[in-house]
Amino acid sequence: GNSVTQMEGPVTLSEEAFLTINCTYTATGYPSLFWYVQYPGEGLQLLLKATKADDKGSNKGFEATYRKETTSFHLEKGSVQVSDSAVYFCALNSNYQLIWGAGTKLIIKP
Amino acid sequence: NAGVTQTPKFQVLKTGQSMTLQCAQDMNHEYMSWYRQDPGMGLRLIHYSVGAGITDQGEVPNGYNVSRSTTEDFPLRLLSAAPSQTSVYFCASCGQGGQPQHFGDGTRLSIL
């Protein structure tokens, strides 16, 4: 069946550090891939998406590339800020259903 | 510009009580779903609907009922609340398969 695996958190970084949050998936066909972010006390917001192989999604300085050969969709940001502290979820869309990773909590220290 | 609206935002129940969590969307989306979010477990799908009059079970449907009488509304009913149902509940909608889902702000439910 379809599944999404994320690196476990929490991930703790200093401000301006480089961020990578790993995400790999198992799926039949060619699902769309998403990163969602959940800030403390809030709901989930779409951060970025990619709908086919080699697509790069980007938003707010975050990027992720749909790698079919490695079945990965790693989230990266060149210089994180304290305001990026949140929980990040990787997900894939199989028809209408979203398959979720467990989430990675990111803590950025000033 | 309401998007997905969930009510209430917070609720405390006693074991055995019943209640309905409301979800409404104004984007004319066909697909709606309910998730629960528990610490360390990500989001788990409870029930979903691909259109008015059509519902189906997700990963963790036991103890919950849904109905979809209109495109806009997708209420979630707890028939007899149990402490294991203490969680944060999110409703989501999307227009087509493969499109991003839009989430409500969540309902934080505590069962004593």
PDB file of C-alpha atoms in Angstrom:
ATOM      1  CA  GLY A   1       0.000   0.000   0.000  1.00  0.00           C
ATOM      2  CA  ASN A   2       0.909   3.660  -0.147  1.00  0.00           C
ATOM      3  CA  SER A   3       2.969   5.117   2.675  1.00  0.00           C
ATOM      4  CA  VAL A   4       5.081   8.118   3.621  1.00  0.00           C
ATOM      5  CA  THR A   5       8.110   8.055   5.918  1.00  0.00           C
ATOM      6  CA  GLN A   6       9.594  11.179   7.448  1.00  0.00           C
ATOM      7  CA  MET A   7      12.667  11.668   9.542  1.00  0.00           C
ATOM      8  CA  GLU A   8      11.892  11.708  13.218  1.00  0.00           C
ATOM      9  CA  GLY A   9      12.116  14.909  15.168  1.00  0.00           C
ATOM     10  CA  PRO A  10      12.510  17.130  16.820  1.00  0.00           C
ATOM     11  CA  VAL A  11      15.064  18.792  14.607  1.00  0.00           C
ATOM     12  CA  THR A  12      16.821  21.636  16.411  1.00  0.00           C
ATOM     13  CA  LEU A  13      18.828  24.193  14.452  1.00  0.00           C
ATOM     14  CA  SER A  14      20.279  27.632  14.970  1.00  0.00           C
ATOM     15  CA  GLU A  15      18.966  30.591  13.032  1.00  0.00           C
ATOM     16  CA  GLU A  16      20.419  30.858   9.502  1.00  0.00           C
ATOM     17  CA  ALA A  17      21.343  27.162   9.396  1.00  0.00           C
ATOM     18  CA  PHE A  18      20.579  24.943   6.401  1.00  0.00           C
ATOM     19  CA  LEU A  19      17.558  22.708   6.767  1.00  0.00           C
ATOM     20  CA  THR A  20      16.800  19.306   5.299  1.00  0.00           C
ATOM     21  CA  ILE A  21      13.820  17.216   6.359  1.00  0.00           C
ATOM     22  CA  ASN A  22      13.810  13.852   4.644  1.00  0.00           C
ATOM     23  CA  CYS A  23      10.686  12.314   3.181  1.00  0.00           C
ATOM     24  CA  THR A  24      10.416   9.069   1.225  1.00  0.00           C
ATOM     25  CA  TYR A  25       7.316   7.431  -0.110  1.00  0.00           C
ATOM     26  CA  THR A  26       5.910   4.172  -1.418  1.00  0.00           C
ATOM     27  CA  ALA A  27       3.149   4.434  -3.956  1.00  0.00           C
ATOM     28  CA  THR A  28       1.662   2.905  -7.046  1.00  0.00           C
ATOM     29  CA  GLY A  29       1.386   5.175 -10.036  1.00  0.00           C
ATOM     30  CA  TYR A  30       2.395   8.813  -9.913  1.00  0.00           C
ATOM     31  CA  PRO A  31       0.918  10.559  -6.890  1.00  0.00           C
ATOM     32  CA  SER A  32       1.103  14.265  -6.176  1.00  0.00           C
ATOM     33  CA  LEU A  33       3.399  15.119  -3.266  1.00  0.00           C
ATOM     34  CA  PHE A  34       2.912  17.826  -0.676  1.00  0.00           C
ATOM     35  CA  TRP A  35       4.533  19.479   2.293  1.00  0.00           C
ATOM     36  CA  TYR A  36       2.178  20.945   4.877  1.00  0.00           C
ATOM     37  CA  VAL A  37       3.172  23.094   7.845  1.00  0.00           C
ATOM     38  CA  GLN A  38       1.448  23.421  11.201  1.00  0.00           C
ATOM     39  CA  TYR A  39       2.407  26.382  13.359  1.00  0.00           C
ATOM     40  CA  PRO A  40       1.768  26.093  17.106  1.00  0.00           C
ATOM     41  CA  GLY A  41      -1.933  26.155  17.915  1.00  0.00           C
ATOM     42  CA  GLU A  42      -2.990  26.376  14.286  1.00  0.00           C
ATOM     43  CA  GLY A  43      -4.332  24.123  11.559  1.00  0.00           C
ATOM     44  CA  LEU A  44      -2.402  22.728   8.619  1.00  0.00           C
ATOM     45  CA  GLN A  45      -1.376  24.934   5.712  1.00  0.00           C
ATOM     46  CA  LEU A  46      -0.103  23.819   2.348  1.00  0.00           C
ATOM     47  CA  LEU A  47       3.563  24.819   2.062  1.00  0.00           C
ATOM     48  CA  LEU A  48       4.410  23.470  -1.387  1.00  0.00           C
ATOM     49  CA  LYS A  49       3.534  20.733  -3.833  1.00  0.00           C
ATOM     50  CA  ALA A  50       4.805  18.823  -6.860  1.00  0.00           C
ATOM     51  CA  THR A  51       2.628  16.865  -9.224  1.00  0.00           C
ATOM     52  CA  LYS A  52       5.103  14.923 -11.388  1.00  0.00           C
ATOM     53  CA  ALA A  53       8.641  13.613 -11.434  1.00  0.00           C
ATOM     54  CA  ASP A  54      11.395  16.266 -11.388  1.00  0.00           C
ATOM     55  CA  ASP A  55       8.931  19.001 -10.453  1.00  0.00           C
ATOM     56  CA  LYS A  56      10.279  21.403  -7.838  1.00  0.00           C
ATOM     57  CA  GLY A  57       7.824  22.967  -5.440  1.00  0.00           C
ATOM     58  CA  SER A  58       8.871  26.155  -3.670  1.00  0.00           C
ATOM     59  CA  ASN A  59       7.393  28.659  -1.231  1.00  0.00           C
ATOM     60  CA  LYS A  60       8.687  31.005   1.485  1.00  0.00           C
ATOM     61  CA  GLY A  61      12.276  29.942   0.760  1.00  0.00           C
ATOM     62  CA  PHE A  62      11.469  26.236   1.109  1.00  0.00           C
ATOM     63  CA  GLU A  63      12.011  23.826  -1.770  1.00  0.00           C
ATOM     64  CA  ALA A  64      11.380  20.171  -2.484  1.00  0.00           C
ATOM     65  CA  THR A  65      12.001  18.161  -5.656  1.00  0.00           C
ATOM     66  CA  TYR A  66       9.922  15.150  -6.686  1.00  0.00           C
ATOM     67  CA  ARG A  67      12.519  12.400  -7.210  1.00  0.00           C
ATOM     68  CA  LYS A  68      10.927   9.346  -8.720  1.00  0.00           C
ATOM     69  CA  GLU A  69      14.191   7.376  -8.920  1.00  0.00           C
ATOM     70  CA  THR A  70      14.741   7.631  -5.170  1.00  0.00           C
ATOM     71  CA  THR A  71      11.027   7.983  -4.248  1.00  0.00           C
ATOM     72  CA  SER A  72      11.871  11.050  -2.209  1.00  0.00           C
ATOM     73  CA  PHE A  73      10.566  14.566  -1.645  1.00  0.00           C
ATOM     74  CA  HIS A  74      13.010  16.119   0.816  1.00  0.00           C
ATOM     75  CA  LEU A  75      12.252  19.585   2.169  1.00  0.00           C
ATOM     76  CA  GLU A  76      15.107  22.108   2.162  1.00  0.00           C
ATOM     77  CA  LYS A  77      15.682  25.717   3.136  1.00  0.00           C
ATOM     78  CA  GLY A  78      18.950  27.561   2.862  1.00  0.00           C
ATOM     79  CA  SER A  79      18.658  29.788   5.941  1.00  0.00           C
ATOM     80  CA  VAL A  80      16.022  29.103   8.571  1.00  0.00           C
ATOM     81  CA  GLN A  81      14.442  31.674  10.854  1.00  0.00           C
ATOM     82  CA  VAL A  82      12.934  31.409  14.315  1.00  0.00           C
ATOM     83  CA  SER A  83       9.527  31.913  12.673  1.00  0.00           C
ATOM     84  CA  ASP A  84       9.998  28.626  10.773  1.00  0.00           C
ATOM     85  CA  SER A  85       9.553  26.695  14.022  1.00  0.00           C
ATOM     86  CA  ALA A  86       6.602  24.399  13.364  1.00  0.00           C
ATOM     87  CA  VAL A  87       5.673  20.822  12.572  1.00  0.00           C
ATOM     88  CA  TYR A  88       6.177  19.815   8.934  1.00  0.00           C
ATOM     89  CA  PHE A  89       4.195  17.018   7.302  1.00  0.00           C
ATOM     90  CA  CYS A  90       4.988  15.236   4.065  1.00  0.00           C
ATOM     91  CA  ALA A  91       2.001  13.727   2.254  1.00  0.00           C
ATOM     92  CA  LEU A  92       1.073  12.048  -0.983  1.00  0.00           C
ATOM     93  CA  ASN A  93      -2.249  12.145  -2.753  1.00  0.00           C
ATOM     94  CA  SER A  94      -3.644   8.835  -3.902  1.00  0.00           C
ATOM     95  CA  ASN A  95      -6.860   9.651  -5.776  1.00  0.00           C
ATOM     96  CA  TYR A  96      -8.672  11.816  -3.234  1.00  0.00           C
ATOM     97  CA  GLN A  97      -6.969  10.519  -0.120  1.00  0.00           C
ATOM     98  CA  LEU A  98      -3.925  12.019   1.521  1.00  0.00           C
ATOM     99  CA  ILE A  99      -1.397   9.623   2.993  1.00  0.00           C
ATOM    100  CA  TRP A 100       0.546  11.370   5.737  1.00  0.00           C
ATOM    101  CA  GLY A 101       3.950  11.119   7.281  1.00  0.00           C
ATOM    102  CA  ALA A 102       4.081  11.325  11.076  1.00  0.00           C
ATOM    103  CA  GLY A 103       5.366  14.905  11.021  1.00  0.00           C
ATOM    104  CA  THR A 104       8.722  16.438  11.959  1.00  0.00           C
ATOM    105  CA  LYS A 105       8.898  19.098  14.624  1.00  0.00           C
ATOM    106  CA  LEU A 106      11.384  21.835  13.778  1.00  0.00           C
ATOM    107  CA  ILE A 107      12.801  24.072  16.497  1.00  0.00           C
ATOM    108  CA  ILE A 108      14.882  27.078  15.494  1.00  0.00           C
ATOM    109  CA  LYS A 109      16.936  28.753  18.204  1.00  0.00           C
ATOM    110  CA  PRO A 110      18.009  32.397  17.899  1.00  0.00           C
TER     111      PRO A 110
ATOM    112  CA  ASN B   1     -13.234  34.080   2.035  1.00  0.00           C
ATOM    113  CA  ALA B   2     -14.172  31.557   4.737  1.00  0.00           C
ATOM    114  CA  GLY B   3     -12.733  28.334   3.257  1.00  0.00           C
ATOM    115  CA  VAL B   4     -13.294  25.440   5.669  1.00  0.00           C
ATOM    116  CA  THR B   5     -15.055  26.314   8.917  1.00  0.00           C
ATOM    117  CA  GLN B   6     -15.106  23.999  11.908  1.00  0.00           C
ATOM    118  CA  THR B   7     -17.166  24.399  15.053  1.00  0.00           C
ATOM    119  CA  PRO B   8     -16.717  24.253  17.951  1.00  0.00           C
ATOM    120  CA  LYS B   9     -13.026  25.037  18.469  1.00  0.00           C
ATOM    121  CA  PHE B  10     -12.947  23.397  21.900  1.00  0.00           C
ATOM    122  CA  GLN B  11     -15.222  20.895  23.621  1.00  0.00           C
ATOM    123  CA  VAL B  12     -15.108  18.868  26.806  1.00  0.00           C
ATOM    124  CA  LEU B  13     -17.370  15.828  27.095  1.00  0.00           C
ATOM    125  CA  LYS B  14     -18.047  13.162  29.639  1.00  0.00           C
ATOM    126  CA  THR B  15     -17.664   9.506  28.748  1.00  0.00           C
ATOM    127  CA  GLY B  16     -20.819   8.238  27.063  1.00  0.00           C
ATOM    128  CA  GLN B  17     -22.036  11.603  25.818  1.00  0.00           C
ATOM    129  CA  SER B  18     -22.688  12.182  22.146  1.00  0.00           C
ATOM    130  CA  MET B  19     -21.952  15.229  20.067  1.00  0.00           C
ATOM    131  CA  THR B  20     -21.528  16.456  16.503  1.00  0.00           C
ATOM    132  CA  LEU B  21     -18.523  18.305  15.150  1.00  0.00           C
ATOM    133  CA  GLN B  22     -19.545  20.627  12.362  1.00  0.00           C
ATOM    134  CA  CYS B  23     -17.628  21.264   9.150  1.00  0.00           C
ATOM    135  CA  ALA B  24     -18.657  23.537   6.298  1.00  0.00           C
ATOM    136  CA  GLN B  25     -16.843  24.673   3.177  1.00  0.00           C
ATOM    137  CA  ASP B  26     -17.803  27.370   0.707  1.00  0.00           C
ATOM    138  CA  MET B  27     -15.512  26.390  -2.184  1.00  0.00           C
ATOM    139  CA  ASN B  28     -17.920  23.935  -3.832  1.00  0.00           C
ATOM    140  CA  HIS B  29     -15.441  21.118  -3.217  1.00  0.00           C
ATOM    141  CA  GLU B  30     -16.623  17.599  -3.861  1.00  0.00           C
ATOM    142  CA  TYR B  31     -14.192  15.861  -1.554  1.00  0.00           C
ATOM    143  CA  MET B  32     -14.315  16.287   2.224  1.00  0.00           C
ATOM    144  CA  SER B  33     -12.645  14.360   4.991  1.00  0.00           C
ATOM    145  CA  TRP B  34     -12.181  14.131   8.735  1.00  0.00           C
ATOM    146  CA  TYR B  35      -8.842  13.452  10.421  1.00  0.00           C
ATOM    147  CA  ARG B  36      -7.754  13.098  13.985  1.00  0.00           C
ATOM    148  CA  GLN B  37      -4.330  14.223  15.105  1.00  0.00           C
ATOM    149  CA  ASP B  38      -2.666  12.598  18.090  1.00  0.00           C
ATOM    150  CA  PRO B  39       0.828  13.315  19.421  1.00  0.00           C
ATOM    151  CA  GLY B  40       3.508  11.431  17.505  1.00  0.00           C
ATOM    152  CA  MET B  41       1.021   9.823  15.126  1.00  0.00           C
ATOM    153  CA  GLY B  42       0.476  12.417  12.436  1.00  0.00           C
ATOM    154  CA  LEU B  43      -2.986  12.598  10.946  1.00  0.00           C
ATOM    155  CA  ARG B  44      -5.262   9.603  10.608  1.00  0.00           C
ATOM    156  CA  LEU B  45      -8.235   9.547   8.291  1.00  0.00           C
ATOM    157  CA  ILE B  46     -11.559   8.825  10.002  1.00  0.00           C
ATOM    158  CA  HIS B  47     -14.142   9.145   7.222  1.00  0.00           C
ATOM    159  CA  TYR B  48     -14.301  10.818   3.857  1.00  0.00           C
ATOM    160  CA  SER B  49     -16.809  11.742   1.187  1.00  0.00           C
ATOM    161  CA  VAL B  50     -16.351  12.174  -2.556  1.00  0.00           C
ATOM    162  CA  GLY B  51     -19.660  13.944  -3.011  1.00  0.00           C
ATOM    163  CA  ALA B  52     -23.101  14.563  -1.569  1.00  0.00           C
ATOM    164  CA  GLY B  53     -24.718  11.300  -0.520  1.00  0.00           C
ATOM    165  CA  ILE B  54     -21.453   9.332  -0.645  1.00  0.00           C
ATOM    166  CA  THR B  55     -19.315   8.513   2.378  1.00  0.00           C
ATOM    167  CA  ASP B  56     -16.687   5.907   3.152  1.00  0.00           C
ATOM    168  CA  GLN B  57     -14.508   4.775   5.994  1.00  0.00           C
ATOM    169  CA  GLY B  58     -10.925   5.768   6.473  1.00  0.00           C
ATOM    170  CA  GLU B  59      -8.234   4.290   8.672  1.00  0.00           C
ATOM    171  CA  VAL B  60      -9.911   4.762  12.081  1.00  0.00           C
ATOM    172  CA  PRO B  61     -13.723   4.920  11.633  1.00  0.00           C
ATOM    173  CA  ASN B  62     -14.893   3.093  14.759  1.00  0.00           C
ATOM    174  CA  GLY B  63     -16.979   5.211  17.112  1.00  0.00           C
ATOM    175  CA  TYR B  64     -17.712   7.874  14.496  1.00  0.00           C
ATOM    176  CA  ASN B  65     -20.508   8.445  11.998  1.00  0.00           C
ATOM    177  CA  VAL B  66     -20.732  10.880   9.105  1.00  0.00           C
ATOM    178  CA  SER B  67     -23.282  11.984   6.570  1.00  0.00           C
ATOM    179  CA  ARG B  68     -23.106  14.218   3.499  1.00  0.00           C
ATOM    180  CA  SER B  69     -26.518  15.585   2.653  1.00  0.00           C
ATOM    181  CA  THR B  70     -25.138  18.695   0.941  1.00  0.00           C
ATOM    182  CA  THR B  71     -21.912  19.579  -0.849  1.00  0.00           C
ATOM    183  CA  GLU B  72     -21.112  22.210   1.777  1.00  0.00           C
ATOM    184  CA  ASP B  73     -21.520  20.300   5.044  1.00  0.00           C
ATOM    185  CA  PHE B  74     -19.847  17.194   6.440  1.00  0.00           C
ATOM    186  CA  PRO B  75     -20.632  16.692  10.146  1.00  0.00           C
ATOM    187  CA  LEU B  76     -18.822  14.132  12.293  1.00  0.00           C
ATOM    188  CA  ARG B  77     -20.816  12.438  15.051  1.00  0.00           C
ATOM    189  CA  LEU B  78     -19.425  10.790  18.144  1.00  0.00           C
ATOM    190  CA  LEU B  79     -22.071   8.307  19.214  1.00  0.00           C
ATOM    191  CA  SER B  80     -20.820   7.505  22.735  1.00  0.00           C
ATOM    192  CA  ALA B  81     -17.665   9.413  23.613  1.00  0.00           C
ATOM    193  CA  ALA B  82     -14.700   7.512  25.042  1.00  0.00           C
ATOM    194  CA  PRO B  83     -11.453   8.866  26.534  1.00  0.00           C
ATOM    195  CA  SER B  84      -9.568   7.327  23.586  1.00  0.00           C
ATOM    196  CA  GLN B  85     -11.318   9.839  21.350  1.00  0.00           C
ATOM    197  CA  THR B  86      -9.573  12.741  23.051  1.00  0.00           C
ATOM    198  CA  SER B  87      -7.788  14.359  20.134  1.00  0.00           C
ATOM    199  CA  VAL B  88      -7.650  17.292  17.776  1.00  0.00           C
ATOM    200  CA  TYR B  89     -10.002  16.851  14.831  1.00  0.00           C
ATOM    201  CA  PHE B  90      -9.452  18.426  11.445  1.00  0.00           C
ATOM    202  CA  CYS B  91     -11.849  18.698   8.549  1.00  0.00           C
ATOM    203  CA  ALA B  92     -10.466  19.146   5.031  1.00  0.00           C
ATOM    204  CA  SER B  93     -11.772  19.562   1.505  1.00  0.00           C
ATOM    205  CA  CYS B  94     -10.444  19.575  -2.030  1.00  0.00           C
ATOM    206  CA  GLY B  95     -11.930  20.020  -5.444  1.00  0.00           C
ATOM    207  CA  GLN B  96     -10.301  17.260  -7.443  1.00  0.00           C
ATOM    208  CA  GLY B  97      -8.053  14.300  -6.907  1.00  0.00           C
ATOM    209  CA  GLY B  98      -4.416  15.350  -6.786  1.00  0.00           C
ATOM    210  CA  GLN B  99      -5.234  18.861  -5.623  1.00  0.00           C
ATOM    211  CA  PRO B 100      -4.137  20.183  -2.218  1.00  0.00           C
ATOM    212  CA  GLN B 101      -6.563  19.831   0.615  1.00  0.00           C
ATOM    213  CA  HIS B 102      -7.786  22.887   2.523  1.00  0.00           C
ATOM    214  CA  PHE B 103      -7.993  22.468   6.275  1.00  0.00           C
ATOM    215  CA  GLY B 104     -10.155  23.953   8.955  1.00  0.00           C
ATOM    216  CA  ASP B 105      -8.605  25.293  12.150  1.00  0.00           C
ATOM    217  CA  GLY B 106      -9.414  22.159  14.095  1.00  0.00           C
ATOM    218  CA  THR B 107     -11.566  21.134  17.060  1.00  0.00           C
ATOM    219  CA  ARG B 108      -9.798  20.237  20.281  1.00  0.00           C
ATOM    220  CA  LEU B 109     -11.896  17.582  22.006  1.00  0.00           C
ATOM    221  CA  SER B 110     -11.354  16.239  25.514  1.00  0.00           C
ATOM    222  CA  ILE B 111     -13.276  13.268  26.873  1.00  0.00           C
ATOM    223  CA  LEU B 112     -13.241  12.896  30.634  1.00  0.00           C
TER     224      LEU B 112
END
